[in-house]
Coordinates of C-alpha atoms in Angstrom, one line a residue:
M1 CA 12.9 15.0 -11.9
A2 CA 13.0 18.7 -12.3
S3 CA 11.7 21.2 -9.7
Q4 CA 9.1 23.8 -10.4
G5 CA 8.3 25.8 -7.3
S6 CA 7.7 23.4 -4.4
A7 CA 6.1 20.7 -6.6
A8 CA 8.1 18.1 -8.4
V9 CA 7.6 17.6 -12.2
W10 CA 8.3 14.0 -13.4
T11 CA 9.2 13.4 -17.0
D12 CA 9.9 10.3 -19.1
D13 CA 13.4 9.7 -20.6
L14 CA 12.7 12.1 -23.4
G15 CA 11.7 14.9 -21.1
R16 CA 7.9 14.6 -21.8
P17 CA 5.4 14.4 -19.0
G18 CA 5.3 10.7 -18.0
T19 CA 3.1 8.6 -15.7
L20 CA 4.4 10.3 -12.6
A21 CA 3.7 13.8 -14.0
R22 CA 0.1 12.9 -14.7
L23 CA -0.3 11.9 -11.1
Q24 CA 0.9 15.2 -9.7
G25 CA -1.4 16.7 -7.1
E26 CA -1.9 17.7 -3.5
L27 CA -2.2 15.1 -0.8
A28 CA -3.2 17.4 2.1
P29 CA -6.6 18.7 0.9
R30 CA -8.0 15.3 0.4
Y31 CA -6.4 13.2 3.1
D32 CA -6.1 13.6 6.9
V33 CA -2.9 11.6 7.5
G34 CA -2.6 9.7 10.8
E35 CA -0.1 7.3 12.4
E36 CA 2.1 4.7 10.8
V37 CA 0.4 1.3 10.7
G38 CA 3.1 -0.6 8.8
R39 CA 6.4 -0.5 7.0
G40 CA 7.8 -2.5 4.1
G41 CA 10.4 -2.6 1.4
M42 CA 8.6 0.0 -0.7
G43 CA 7.9 2.5 2.1
R44 CA 5.5 3.3 5.0
V45 CA 1.8 2.6 5.4
L46 CA -0.1 5.3 7.2
R47 CA -3.7 5.4 8.5
A48 CA -5.5 8.2 6.6
Y49 CA -9.0 9.6 6.2
D50 CA -10.2 10.3 2.7
R51 CA -12.3 13.4 2.9
D52 CA -13.8 13.0 -0.6
L53 CA -15.0 9.4 -0.1
R54 CA -15.5 9.8 3.7
R55 CA -13.7 6.6 4.7
D56 CA -10.6 5.5 6.4
V57 CA -7.8 4.2 4.1
A58 CA -4.3 2.8 4.3
L59 CA -1.9 5.3 2.5
K60 CA 1.3 3.7 1.2
V61 CA 4.0 6.3 0.6
L62 CA 7.6 6.2 -0.6
P63 CA 10.2 7.9 1.5
R64 CA 11.0 11.4 0.2
G65 CA 14.0 11.4 -2.1
S66 CA 13.3 8.0 -3.6
S67 CA 14.5 7.3 -7.1
R68 CA 12.3 7.8 -10.2
K69 CA 12.6 4.0 -10.8
R70 CA 11.4 3.2 -7.3
A71 CA 8.5 5.6 -7.7
L72 CA 7.4 4.0 -11.0
R73 CA 7.6 0.6 -9.3
L74 CA 5.2 1.8 -6.6
V75 CA 2.8 3.2 -9.2
E76 CA 3.1 -0.1 -11.1
E77 CA 2.2 -2.0 -7.9
A78 CA -0.9 0.1 -7.5
Q79 CA -1.9 -0.3 -11.2
V80 CA -1.5 -4.1 -11.0
S81 CA -3.2 -4.4 -7.7
C82 CA -6.2 -2.3 -8.7
Q83 CA -7.0 -4.7 -11.5
L84 CA -7.3 -7.6 -9.1
E85 CA -10.8 -8.3 -7.7
H86 CA -10.4 -11.1 -5.2
P87 CA -11.7 -11.4 -1.6
S88 CA -8.1 -11.9 -0.4
V89 CA -6.6 -9.0 -2.3
L90 CA -7.0 -5.4 -0.9
P91 CA -8.5 -3.0 -3.4
V92 CA -6.6 0.2 -4.4
H93 CA -8.6 3.4 -4.2
D94 CA -6.2 6.2 -5.4
V95 CA -2.7 6.8 -6.7
G96 CA -0.8 10.1 -6.9
I97 CA 2.1 12.4 -6.0
D98 CA 1.7 14.9 -3.2
G99 CA 2.9 18.5 -3.5
S100 CA 6.4 17.6 -2.2
G101 CA 6.9 14.9 -4.8
A102 CA 6.2 11.9 -2.6
V103 CA 4.5 9.0 -4.6
F104 CA 1.6 7.4 -2.8
F105 CA -1.4 5.1 -3.2
T106 CA -4.4 4.4 -1.0
M107 CA -6.0 1.1 -0.4
Q108 CA -8.6 -0.5 1.9
L109 CA -7.6 -0.2 5.6
I110 CA -7.8 -3.4 7.5
P111 CA -9.0 -2.9 11.1
E112 CA -6.3 -3.4 13.7
H113 CA -5.6 -7.1 14.0
E114 CA -2.8 -9.5 14.4
T115 CA -0.8 -10.0 11.3
L116 CA 0.0 -13.4 9.8
R117 CA 3.6 -12.7 10.7
D118 CA 2.6 -12.2 14.3
V119 CA 0.6 -15.5 14.3
I120 CA 3.5 -17.4 12.8
E121 CA 5.9 -16.0 15.4
R122 CA 3.5 -17.0 18.2
L123 CA 3.2 -20.5 16.8
R124 CA 6.9 -20.9 16.4
G125 CA 7.4 -19.7 20.0
G126 CA 5.1 -22.5 21.2
D127 CA 2.3 -20.1 22.5
P128 CA -0.5 -22.4 23.7
K129 CA -3.1 -19.7 23.1
A130 CA -2.0 -19.4 19.5
F131 CA -2.3 -23.2 19.0
A132 CA -5.8 -23.1 20.6
E133 CA -6.9 -20.2 18.5
F134 CA -5.2 -21.3 15.2
T135 CA -6.0 -25.0 15.0
F136 CA -4.4 -27.1 12.3
E137 CA -7.6 -26.8 10.2
R138 CA -7.7 -23.0 10.6
R139 CA -4.1 -22.7 9.6
V140 CA -4.7 -24.9 6.5
R141 CA -7.7 -22.6 5.5
I142 CA -5.5 -19.5 5.9
I143 CA -2.8 -21.0 3.7
Q144 CA -5.4 -22.0 1.1
Q145 CA -6.7 -18.4 1.0
V146 CA -3.1 -17.1 0.5
C147 CA -2.5 -19.7 -2.3
H148 CA -5.8 -18.8 -4.0
A149 CA -4.9 -15.1 -3.9
L150 CA -1.4 -15.8 -5.3
D151 CA -2.8 -18.1 -8.0
Y152 CA -5.4 -15.4 -9.0
A153 CA -2.8 -12.7 -9.2
H154 CA -0.5 -14.8 -11.4

């Protein structure tokens, strides 16, 4: 990665503009970025508002200073995800690099809700409300939905 002004220029191994260079752009004019709604192995997920499309989105962004290899992996994740059209797979809306060189993609924002991880923790902890809300039959349906999405993706 070479620097040109404040924007990063990404090249392939031969010094030609690569996938990351083609994604170069400004994040600020299009998105109003809000609070963090999640964090994972690839980076943070932030609530954002897409001014162009007039909708709330989840914006997944790598930490600044991430390696080129990691940035390409995030772009690959977005490219693969956007090809999947399934009710249990979130659609990807946009992918790019902001003016500081941070790689990002946006996807459908799920309204605030309890995550599957939260539900599993409550069930493991023996929470009677969790068992009442998530009956055996409902848990089986959720697992089936996850399995169908994984099967579709692979």
